[in-house]
XYZ file of C-alpha atoms in Angstrom:
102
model
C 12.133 33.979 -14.231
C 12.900 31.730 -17.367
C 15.292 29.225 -14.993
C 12.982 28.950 -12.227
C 10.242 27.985 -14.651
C 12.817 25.436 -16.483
C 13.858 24.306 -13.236
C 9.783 23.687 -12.264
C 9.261 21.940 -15.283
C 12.110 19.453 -14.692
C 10.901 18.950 -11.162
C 7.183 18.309 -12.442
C 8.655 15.880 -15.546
C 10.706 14.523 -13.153
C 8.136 13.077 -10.672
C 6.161 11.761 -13.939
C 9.195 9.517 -14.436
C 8.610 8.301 -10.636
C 5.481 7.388 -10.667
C 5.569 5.768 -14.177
C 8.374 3.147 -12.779
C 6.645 2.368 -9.830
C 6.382 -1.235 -9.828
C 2.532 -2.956 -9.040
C 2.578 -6.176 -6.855
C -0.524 -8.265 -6.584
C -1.919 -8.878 -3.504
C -2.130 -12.873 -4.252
C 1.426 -12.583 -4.960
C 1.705 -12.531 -0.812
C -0.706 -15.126 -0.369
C -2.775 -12.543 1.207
C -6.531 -13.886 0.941
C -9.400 -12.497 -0.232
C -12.330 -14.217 1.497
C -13.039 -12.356 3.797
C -12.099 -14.451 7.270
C -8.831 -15.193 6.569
C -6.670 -12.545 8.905
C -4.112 -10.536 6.571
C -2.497 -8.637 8.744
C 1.040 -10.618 8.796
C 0.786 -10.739 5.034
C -0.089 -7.267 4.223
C 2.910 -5.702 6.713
C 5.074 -8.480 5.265
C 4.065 -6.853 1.579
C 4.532 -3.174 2.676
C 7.861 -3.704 3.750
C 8.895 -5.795 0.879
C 7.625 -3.498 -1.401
C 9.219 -0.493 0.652
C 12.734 -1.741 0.728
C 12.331 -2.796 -3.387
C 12.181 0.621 -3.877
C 7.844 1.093 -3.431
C 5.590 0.576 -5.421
C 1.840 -0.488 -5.669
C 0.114 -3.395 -3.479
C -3.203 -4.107 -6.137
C -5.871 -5.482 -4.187
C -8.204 -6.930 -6.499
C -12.451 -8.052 -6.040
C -12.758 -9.394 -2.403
C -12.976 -9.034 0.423
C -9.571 -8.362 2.939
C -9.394 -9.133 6.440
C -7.140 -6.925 8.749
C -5.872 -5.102 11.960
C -3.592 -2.674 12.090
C -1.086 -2.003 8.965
C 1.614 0.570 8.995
C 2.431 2.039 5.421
C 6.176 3.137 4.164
C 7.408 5.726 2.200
C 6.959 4.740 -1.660
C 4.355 2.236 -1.147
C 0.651 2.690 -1.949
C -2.315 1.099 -1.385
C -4.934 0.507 -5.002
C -8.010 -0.867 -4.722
C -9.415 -2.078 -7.544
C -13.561 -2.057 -7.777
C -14.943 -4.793 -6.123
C -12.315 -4.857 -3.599
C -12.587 -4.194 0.195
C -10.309 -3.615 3.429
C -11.805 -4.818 6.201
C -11.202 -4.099 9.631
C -11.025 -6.731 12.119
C -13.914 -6.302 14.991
C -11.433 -7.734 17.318
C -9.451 -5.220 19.329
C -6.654 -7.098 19.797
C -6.106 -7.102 16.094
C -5.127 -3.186 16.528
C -1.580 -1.814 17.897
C -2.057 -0.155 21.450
C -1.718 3.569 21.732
C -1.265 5.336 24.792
C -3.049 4.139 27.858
C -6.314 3.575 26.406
């Protein structure tokens, strides 16, 4: 009973260590734009998957307003938004990935 606790407790300490190296990237840092017309979608992927194969990390979206269709998120990689920031989603269909033959 002692080693499986000692073994939890390494597991739990462990995933602290993770999450305290994870490395945040600014959304800027992409050039993705924060105005609000501006279509992200290319830049946001194009940060997911940099940030995915860098070994993940955080993509900080600070105040504004973001602009995109459809995004596809990777292991590692997670999404902050700061207050005073938004995602928006495009009102144009064809901003979105089809699915099935809808």
């Amino acid at each position: 009973m002692k080693f499986q606790k000692k073994i939890i407790l390494m597991l739990l300490i462990l995933l602290q260590c993770t999450a305290v190296f994870a490395k945040d990237y600014k959304a800027s840092f992409f050039h993705i734009k924060s105005d609000g017309t501006t279509m992200n979608t290319r830049s946001i992927q194009f940060a997911i998957d940099y940030i995915n194969k860098n070994g993940g990390g955080r993509l900080v979206f600070y105040v504004g307003r973001y602009l995109t269709g459809s995004i596809h998120l990777k292991s590692n990689v997670t999404i902050q938004l700061e207050e005073g920031a938004v995602l928006l989603g495009s009102t144009n269909p064809f901003d979105y990935d089809r699915i099935g033959n809808t």
